[in-house]
PDB file of C-alpha atoms in Angstrom:
ATOM      1  CA  MET Z  37    -180.960-124.532 -93.257  1.00 35.00           C
ATOM      2  CA  SER Z  38    -183.056-125.054 -96.381  1.00 46.00           C
ATOM      3  CA  THR Z  39    -186.377-126.865 -95.993  1.00 60.00           C
ATOM      4  CA  ALA Z  40    -186.629-127.615 -99.716  1.00 75.00           C
ATOM      5  CA  ALA Z  41    -187.162-131.249-100.623  1.00 87.00           C
ATOM      6  CA  ARG Z  42    -183.993-133.137-101.614  1.00 92.00           C
ATOM      7  CA  VAL Z  43    -183.893-134.983-104.948  1.00 96.00           C
ATOM      8  CA  LEU Z  44    -181.153-137.396-105.996  1.00 97.00           C
ATOM      9  CA  VAL Z  45    -180.850-137.853-109.780  1.00 98.00           C
ATOM     10  CA  ILE Z  46    -179.097-141.012-111.021  1.00 97.00           C
ATOM     11  CA  GLU Z  47    -178.624-140.689-114.781  1.00 96.00           C
ATOM     12  CA  ASP Z  48    -175.585-141.710-116.848  1.00 94.00           C
ATOM     13  CA  ALA Z  49    -176.350-139.433-119.826  1.00 94.00           C
ATOM     14  CA  GLU Z  50    -174.632-136.195-118.810  1.00 94.00           C
ATOM     15  CA  ALA Z  51    -176.866-133.896-120.890  1.00 94.00           C
ATOM     16  CA  ILE Z  52    -180.070-135.437-119.522  1.00 93.00           C
ATOM     17  CA  GLY Z  53    -178.783-135.344-115.951  1.00 94.00           C
ATOM     18  CA  ALA Z  54    -177.830-131.674-116.297  1.00 94.00           C
ATOM     19  CA  ALA Z  55    -181.191-130.732-117.825  1.00 92.00           C
ATOM     20  CA  VAL Z  56    -183.176-132.618-115.178  1.00 93.00           C
ATOM     21  CA  SER Z  57    -181.150-131.184-112.292  1.00 92.00           C
ATOM     22  CA  SER Z  58    -181.489-127.641-113.662  1.00 88.00           C
ATOM     23  CA  ALA Z  59    -185.265-127.985-114.029  1.00 86.00           C
ATOM     24  CA  LEU Z  60    -185.612-129.400-110.518  1.00 88.00           C
ATOM     25  CA  ARG Z  61    -183.438-126.660-109.007  1.00 85.00           C
ATOM     26  CA  ASP Z  62    -185.522-124.052-110.838  1.00 77.00           C
ATOM     27  CA  ALA Z  63    -188.571-125.643-109.206  1.00 77.00           C
ATOM     28  CA  GLY Z  64    -187.020-125.017-105.794  1.00 76.00           C
ATOM     29  CA  TYR Z  65    -185.554-128.429-104.913  1.00 86.00           C
ATOM     30  CA  GLN Z  66    -182.109-129.330-103.573  1.00 88.00           C
ATOM     31  CA  VAL Z  67    -180.522-131.646-106.139  1.00 94.00           C
ATOM     32  CA  GLN Z  68    -177.580-134.040-106.305  1.00 96.00           C
ATOM     33  CA  VAL Z  69    -176.663-135.806-109.570  1.00 97.00           C
ATOM     34  CA  ARG Z  70    -174.800-139.101-109.893  1.00 96.00           C
ATOM     35  CA  PRO Z  71    -173.904-140.955-113.150  1.00 96.00           C
ATOM     36  CA  ASP Z  72    -174.365-144.440-111.662  1.00 95.00           C
ATOM     37  CA  GLY Z  73    -175.254-146.352-108.525  1.00 93.00           C
ATOM     38  CA  ARG Z  74    -171.789-146.801-107.073  1.00 92.00           C
ATOM     39  CA  ASP Z  75    -171.936-146.218-103.313  1.00 92.00           C
ATOM     40  CA  LEU Z  76    -175.671-145.546-103.511  1.00 95.00           C
ATOM     41  CA  GLU Z  77    -175.992-146.786 -99.942  1.00 95.00           C
ATOM     42  CA  GLY Z  78    -173.537-144.123 -98.771  1.00 94.00           C
ATOM     43  CA  GLU Z  79    -175.185-141.402-100.840  1.00 94.00           C
ATOM     44  CA  LEU Z  80    -178.592-142.230 -99.387  1.00 95.00           C
ATOM     45  CA  ALA Z  81    -177.148-141.906 -95.876  1.00 94.00           C
ATOM     46  CA  ARG Z  82    -175.280-138.658 -96.619  1.00 94.00           C
ATOM     47  CA  PHE Z  83    -177.795-136.750 -98.740  1.00 94.00           C
ATOM     48  CA  ARG Z  84    -180.963-138.309 -97.293  1.00 94.00           C
ATOM     49  CA  PRO Z  85    -183.059-137.656-100.415  1.00 95.00           C
ATOM     50  CA  ASP Z  86    -186.814-137.283-100.236  1.00 94.00           C
ATOM     51  CA  LEU Z  87    -187.019-138.638-103.783  1.00 97.00           C
ATOM     52  CA  VAL Z  88    -184.762-140.379-106.299  1.00 97.00           C
ATOM     53  CA  VAL Z  89    -185.074-139.852-110.056  1.00 98.00           C
ATOM     54  CA  LEU Z  90    -183.653-143.169-111.245  1.00 96.00           C
ATOM     55  CA  ASP Z  91    -182.659-144.175-114.769  1.00 93.00           C
ATOM     56  CA  VAL Z  92    -183.177-147.856-115.601  1.00 90.00           C
ATOM     57  CA  MET Z  93    -180.283-148.353-118.037  1.00 89.00           C
ATOM     58  CA  LEU Z  94    -177.169-147.636-115.980  1.00 93.00           C
ATOM     59  CA  PRO Z  95    -173.601-148.966-116.019  1.00 92.00           C
ATOM     60  CA  GLY Z  96    -172.938-151.481-113.273  1.00 92.00           C
ATOM     61  CA  ARG Z  97    -176.046-152.082-111.185  1.00 93.00           C
ATOM     62  CA  ASP Z  98    -179.124-151.235-113.232  1.00 91.00           C
ATOM     63  CA  GLY Z  99    -182.100-149.217-112.054  1.00 91.00           C
ATOM     64  CA  PHE Z 100    -184.122-152.237-110.934  1.00 91.00           C
ATOM     65  CA  VAL Z 101    -181.300-153.398-108.650  1.00 93.00           C
ATOM     66  CA  LEU Z 102    -180.855-149.870-107.288  1.00 95.00           C
ATOM     67  CA  LEU Z 103    -184.599-149.614-106.695  1.00 94.00           C
ATOM     68  CA  GLU Z 104    -184.354-152.628-104.398  1.00 94.00           C
ATOM     69  CA  VAL Z 105    -181.472-150.944-102.524  1.00 95.00           C
ATOM     70  CA  ILE Z 106    -183.530-147.766-102.076  1.00 95.00           C
ATOM     71  CA  ARG Z 107    -186.524-149.699-100.823  1.00 93.00           C
ATOM     72  CA  ARG Z 108    -184.403-151.607 -98.295  1.00 93.00           C
ATOM     73  CA  THR Z 109    -182.544-148.611 -96.902  1.00 92.00           C
ATOM     74  CA  SER Z 110    -184.612-145.462 -97.497  1.00 92.00           C
ATOM     75  CA  GLY Z 111    -188.129-144.085 -97.429  1.00 92.00           C
ATOM     76  CA  ALA Z 112    -187.468-141.916-100.480  1.00 95.00           C
ATOM     77  CA  GLY Z 113    -189.950-141.756-103.311  1.00 95.00           C
ATOM     78  CA  VAL Z 114    -188.747-143.079-106.679  1.00 96.00           C
ATOM     79  CA  VAL Z 115    -189.533-141.830-110.171  1.00 96.00           C
ATOM     80  CA  MET Z 116    -187.953-144.094-112.799  1.00 92.00           C
ATOM     81  CA  LEU Z 117    -186.704-142.980-116.218  1.00 90.00           C
ATOM     82  CA  THR Z 118    -186.240-145.251-119.194  1.00 83.00           C
ATOM     83  CA  ALA Z 119    -185.920-145.218-122.964  1.00 76.00           C
ATOM     84  CA  ARG Z 120    -187.899-148.436-123.030  1.00 67.00           C
ATOM     85  CA  ASP Z 121    -191.608-148.038-123.671  1.00 65.00           C
ATOM     86  CA  GLY Z 122    -192.636-151.636-123.015  1.00 62.00           C
ATOM     87  CA  VAL Z 123    -195.474-152.163-120.579  1.00 64.00           C
ATOM     88  CA  SER Z 124    -193.578-155.040-118.950  1.00 68.00           C
ATOM     89  CA  ASP Z 125    -190.702-152.773-117.936  1.00 67.00           C
ATOM     90  CA  ARG Z 126    -193.060-150.198-116.452  1.00 68.00           C
ATOM     91  CA  LEU Z 127    -194.930-152.860-114.515  1.00 71.00           C
ATOM     92  CA  ARG Z 128    -191.659-154.361-113.300  1.00 70.00           C
ATOM     93  CA  GLY Z 129    -190.585-151.047-111.812  1.00 68.00           C
ATOM     94  CA  LEU Z 130    -193.958-150.308-110.262  1.00 73.00           C
ATOM     95  CA  ASP Z 131    -194.252-153.827-108.855  1.00 74.00           C
ATOM     96  CA  ARG Z 132    -190.868-153.401-107.168  1.00 78.00           C
ATOM     97  CA  GLY Z 133    -191.926-150.200-105.458  1.00 85.00           C
ATOM     98  CA  ALA Z 134    -191.410-147.294-107.856  1.00 89.00           C
ATOM     99  CA  ASP Z 135    -193.851-144.438-107.271  1.00 92.00           C
ATOM    100  CA  ASP Z 136    -193.989-143.294-110.898  1.00 92.00           C
ATOM    101  CA  TYR Z 137    -192.458-144.001-114.287  1.00 89.00           C
ATOM    102  CA  VAL Z 138    -191.503-141.560-117.070  1.00 90.00           C
ATOM    103  CA  VAL Z 139    -190.550-142.773-120.547  1.00 87.00           C
ATOM    104  CA  LYS Z 140    -187.826-141.021-122.548  1.00 86.00           C
ATOM    105  CA  PRO Z 141    -187.962-138.703-124.368  1.00 84.00           C
ATOM    106  CA  PHE Z 142    -189.949-136.648-121.883  1.00 86.00           C
ATOM    107  CA  VAL Z 143    -190.868-133.019-121.375  1.00 84.00           C
ATOM    108  CA  LEU Z 144    -189.025-131.526-118.393  1.00 86.00           C
ATOM    109  CA  ALA Z 145    -192.166-129.791-117.160  1.00 81.00           C
ATOM    110  CA  GLU Z 146    -193.949-133.152-116.987  1.00 84.00           C
ATOM    111  CA  LEU Z 147    -191.112-134.769-115.061  1.00 90.00           C
ATOM    112  CA  VAL Z 148    -191.021-131.892-112.561  1.00 87.00           C
ATOM    113  CA  ALA Z 149    -194.808-132.142-112.158  1.00 84.00           C
ATOM    114  CA  ARG Z 150    -194.576-135.887-111.510  1.00 88.00           C
ATOM    115  CA  VAL Z 151    -191.759-135.404-108.986  1.00 92.00           C
ATOM    116  CA  SER Z 152    -193.811-132.739-107.226  1.00 86.00           C
ATOM    117  CA  ALA Z 153    -196.897-134.955-107.184  1.00 86.00           C
ATOM    118  CA  VAL Z 154    -195.003-137.871-105.623  1.00 91.00           C
ATOM    119  CA  LEU Z 155    -193.432-135.610-103.012  1.00 89.00           C
ATOM    120  CA  ARG Z 156    -196.861-134.217-102.123  1.00 82.00           C
ATOM    121  CA  ARG Z 157    -198.316-137.720-101.807  1.00 85.00           C
ATOM    122  CA  LEU Z 158    -195.461-138.637 -99.489  1.00 86.00           C
ATOM    123  CA  GLY Z 159    -195.954-135.477 -97.441  1.00 82.00           C
ATOM    124  CA  ARG Z 160    -192.413-134.281 -98.199  1.00 80.00           C
ATOM    125  CA  THR Z 161    -193.324-130.854 -99.533  1.00 72.00           C
ATOM    126  CA  PRO Z 162    -195.998-128.317 -98.567  1.00 66.00           C
ATOM    127  CA  SER Z 163    -198.918-128.196-100.991  1.00 67.00           C
ATOM    128  CA  THR Z 164    -199.845-124.625-100.040  1.00 78.00           C
ATOM    129  CA  VAL Z 165    -197.725-121.541-100.698  1.00 81.00           C
ATOM    130  CA  GLN Z 166    -198.617-118.060 -99.439  1.00 84.00           C
ATOM    131  CA  ILE Z 167    -197.272-114.759-100.771  1.00 89.00           C
ATOM    132  CA  GLY Z 168    -198.887-111.767 -99.092  1.00 89.00           C
ATOM    133  CA  ASP Z 169    -202.643-112.373 -99.307  1.00 91.00           C
ATOM    134  CA  LEU Z 170    -202.211-114.855-102.181  1.00 93.00           C
ATOM    135  CA  VAL Z 171    -202.635-118.555-101.368  1.00 91.00           C
ATOM    136  CA  VAL Z 172    -201.822-121.222-103.964  1.00 89.00           C
ATOM    137  CA  ASP Z 173    -202.936-124.742-103.061  1.00 83.00           C
ATOM    138  CA  ALA Z 174    -201.235-127.148-105.465  1.00 72.00           C
ATOM    139  CA  ASP Z 175    -203.219-130.202-104.339  1.00 67.00           C
ATOM    140  CA  SER Z 176    -206.673-128.724-104.856  1.00 75.00           C
ATOM    141  CA  ALA Z 177    -205.676-126.304-107.680  1.00 82.00           C
ATOM    142  CA  VAL Z 178    -207.310-123.486-105.699  1.00 89.00           C
ATOM    143  CA  VAL Z 179    -205.949-119.934-105.817  1.00 93.00           C
ATOM    144  CA  LEU Z 180    -207.173-117.338-103.331  1.00 94.00           C
ATOM    145  CA  ARG Z 181    -206.521-113.649-102.766  1.00 94.00           C
ATOM    146  CA  GLY Z 182    -207.924-112.878 -99.388  1.00 88.00           C
ATOM    147  CA  ASP Z 183    -211.435-114.343 -99.482  1.00 88.00           C
ATOM    148  CA  ALA Z 184    -211.742-114.197-103.281  1.00 93.00           C
ATOM    149  CA  THR Z 185    -211.166-117.196-105.540  1.00 94.00           C
ATOM    150  CA  VAL Z 186    -209.014-116.447-108.599  1.00 95.00           C
ATOM    151  CA  GLU Z 187    -210.147-118.415-111.643  1.00 94.00           C
ATOM    152  CA  LEU Z 188    -207.198-119.452-113.823  1.00 94.00           C
ATOM    153  CA  THR Z 189    -206.696-121.529-116.944  1.00 93.00           C
ATOM    154  CA  ALA Z 190    -204.591-124.690-116.685  1.00 90.00           C
ATOM    155  CA  THR Z 191    -201.578-122.918-118.211  1.00 91.00           C
ATOM    156  CA  GLU Z 192    -201.955-119.889-115.948  1.00 94.00           C
ATOM    157  CA  LEU Z 193    -202.103-122.223-112.953  1.00 91.00           C
ATOM    158  CA  ARG Z 194    -198.897-124.008-114.008  1.00 89.00           C
ATOM    159  CA  LEU Z 195    -197.239-120.631-114.477  1.00 92.00           C
ATOM    160  CA  LEU Z 196    -198.369-119.413-111.058  1.00 93.00           C
ATOM    161  CA  ARG Z 197    -197.256-122.629-109.366  1.00 87.00           C
ATOM    162  CA  TYR Z 198    -193.801-122.207-110.879  1.00 87.00           C
ATOM    163  CA  LEU Z 199    -193.544-118.539-109.903  1.00 90.00           C
ATOM    164  CA  ALA Z 200    -194.796-119.369-106.416  1.00 88.00           C
ATOM    165  CA  ALA Z 201    -192.111-122.062-106.055  1.00 80.00           C
ATOM    166  CA  GLN Z 202    -189.572-119.399-107.071  1.00 83.00           C
ATOM    167  CA  ARG Z 203    -191.154-116.661-104.917  1.00 84.00           C
ATOM    168  CA  GLY Z 204    -188.778-113.801-104.271  1.00 86.00           C
ATOM    169  CA  ARG Z 205    -186.437-114.885-107.083  1.00 86.00           C
ATOM    170  CA  VAL Z 206    -186.239-113.272-110.511  1.00 92.00           C
ATOM    171  CA  VAL Z 207    -186.778-115.849-113.269  1.00 90.00           C
ATOM    172  CA  GLY Z 208    -186.156-115.242-116.970  1.00 91.00           C
ATOM    173  CA  LYS Z 209    -188.373-116.066-119.915  1.00 91.00           C
ATOM    174  CA  THR Z 210    -186.250-119.052-120.959  1.00 87.00           C
ATOM    175  CA  GLN Z 211    -186.481-120.537-117.464  1.00 86.00           C
ATOM    176  CA  ILE Z 212    -190.245-120.087-117.519  1.00 88.00           C
ATOM    177  CA  LEU Z 213    -190.576-121.599-120.996  1.00 86.00           C
ATOM    178  CA  THR Z 214    -188.597-124.665-119.946  1.00 81.00           C
ATOM    179  CA  ALA Z 215    -190.391-125.164-116.630  1.00 80.00           C
ATOM    180  CA  VAL Z 216    -193.969-124.422-117.743  1.00 84.00           C
ATOM    181  CA  TRP Z 217    -194.020-125.453-121.413  1.00 83.00           C
ATOM    182  CA  GLY Z 218    -191.072-127.844-121.472  1.00 73.00           C
ATOM    183  CA  TYR Z 219    -189.081-126.220-124.281  1.00 66.00           C
ATOM    184  CA  GLU Z 220    -186.701-123.288-124.655  1.00 61.00           C
ATOM    185  CA  ASP Z 221    -187.438-122.538-128.305  1.00 61.00           C
ATOM    186  CA  TYR Z 222    -190.987-121.243-127.990  1.00 68.00           C
ATOM    187  CA  ASP Z 223    -191.599-117.592-128.809  1.00 78.00           C
ATOM    188  CA  PRO Z 224    -190.786-115.584-125.633  1.00 77.00           C
ATOM    189  CA  ASN Z 225    -193.924-113.546-126.393  1.00 87.00           C
ATOM    190  CA  LEU Z 226    -195.846-116.593-125.151  1.00 90.00           C
ATOM    191  CA  VAL Z 227    -194.525-115.868-121.669  1.00 92.00           C
ATOM    192  CA  GLU Z 228    -195.418-112.181-121.890  1.00 93.00           C
ATOM    193  CA  VAL Z 229    -198.987-112.954-122.948  1.00 95.00           C
ATOM    194  CA  HIS Z 230    -199.612-115.417-120.115  1.00 95.00           C
ATOM    195  CA  VAL Z 231    -197.834-113.292-117.495  1.00 96.00           C
ATOM    196  CA  SER Z 232    -199.997-110.318-118.482  1.00 96.00           C
ATOM    197  CA  ALA Z 233    -203.185-112.389-118.245  1.00 96.00           C
ATOM    198  CA  LEU Z 234    -202.154-113.857-114.882  1.00 97.00           C
ATOM    199  CA  ARG Z 235    -201.164-110.453-113.516  1.00 96.00           C
ATOM    200  CA  ARG Z 236    -204.489-108.962-114.592  1.00 96.00           C
ATOM    201  CA  LYS Z 237    -206.480-111.677-112.823  1.00 96.00           C
ATOM    202  CA  LEU Z 238    -204.424-111.413-109.640  1.00 96.00           C
ATOM    203  CA  GLU Z 239    -204.775-107.626-109.548  1.00 95.00           C
ATOM    204  CA  GLU Z 240    -208.555-107.816-109.766  1.00 95.00           C
ATOM    205  CA  HIS Z 241    -208.456-108.788-106.085  1.00 92.00           C
ATOM    206  CA  GLY Z 242    -205.491-106.916-104.617  1.00 92.00           C
ATOM    207  CA  PRO Z 243    -202.253-104.994-105.124  1.00 93.00           C
ATOM    208  CA  ARG Z 244    -199.519-106.085-107.529  1.00 94.00           C
ATOM    209  CA  LEU Z 245    -197.653-109.267-106.657  1.00 95.00           C
ATOM    210  CA  LEU Z 246    -196.236-110.242-110.056  1.00 96.00           C
ATOM    211  CA  HIS Z 247    -193.498-107.771-110.961  1.00 95.00           C
ATOM    212  CA  THR Z 248    -191.442-107.249-114.109  1.00 95.00           C
ATOM    213  CA  VAL Z 249    -187.708-106.765-113.614  1.00 94.00           C
ATOM    214  CA  ARG Z 250    -186.638-104.992-116.778  1.00 92.00           C
ATOM    215  CA  GLY Z 251    -184.118-106.944-118.817  1.00 90.00           C
ATOM    216  CA  LEU Z 252    -184.155-109.907-116.426  1.00 93.00           C
ATOM    217  CA  GLY Z 253    -187.623-111.417-116.110  1.00 94.00           C
ATOM    218  CA  TYR Z 254    -190.347-111.668-113.497  1.00 95.00           C
ATOM    219  CA  VAL Z 255    -190.655-112.122-109.762  1.00 94.00           C
ATOM    220  CA  LEU Z 256    -193.600-112.996-107.523  1.00 94.00           C
ATOM    221  CA  ARG Z 257    -193.405-111.152-104.216  1.00 91.00           C
ATOM    222  CA  ALA Z 258    -195.560-109.047-101.900  1.00 86.00           C
ATOM    223  CA  GLU Z 259    -195.082-105.273-102.056  1.00 71.00           C
ATOM    224  CA  ASP Z 260    -193.515-105.197 -98.591  1.00 56.00           C
ATOM    225  CA  SER Z 261    -191.111-108.104 -99.321  1.00 47.00           C
TER     226      SER Z 261
END
């Protein structure tokens, strides 16, 4: 049985729901998507989400009403989405128990980072990942190989966190661009440059962990995996 955190996405815009669910799955989460809050009570009982990504403007019961349902019946974290940028709407959601608030349009990488941060605060996902002798601590932003600290830039750290979440899986350049930079239309050479820099720093302290799979992408795994 998977131990990945479960995220329920309630979003009536099909394209946004698909993009959010894809980004969250790429980050290693189990995801369910619903276009509205019909039978939310049943879905909470069946899926038992650790977190709900909740749009405010929904058909039927709106996000503020659904937030009250979640707070009455579940201990799930809540990250709210809205096209509204008014401070009053944000405060309304936070006052009613939302854990975070993201205003549309948003960068997928930022939303995934906020979801991950809420899950860590709630203790629903491990903050430390180990691959061979590599330890990545997401909470403290510390990276170790054995006893040596690996100094990374902010972008390299985001890249490593993503690869660590996908450990053992081959991920393509487009997936990496979307998850780390938030867009698919950047120059793929951007990925190559940062992967090369990250690989070089990791290999200063041990054998290769970040592998290139020709024609497919990259994978983070120990040599004996």
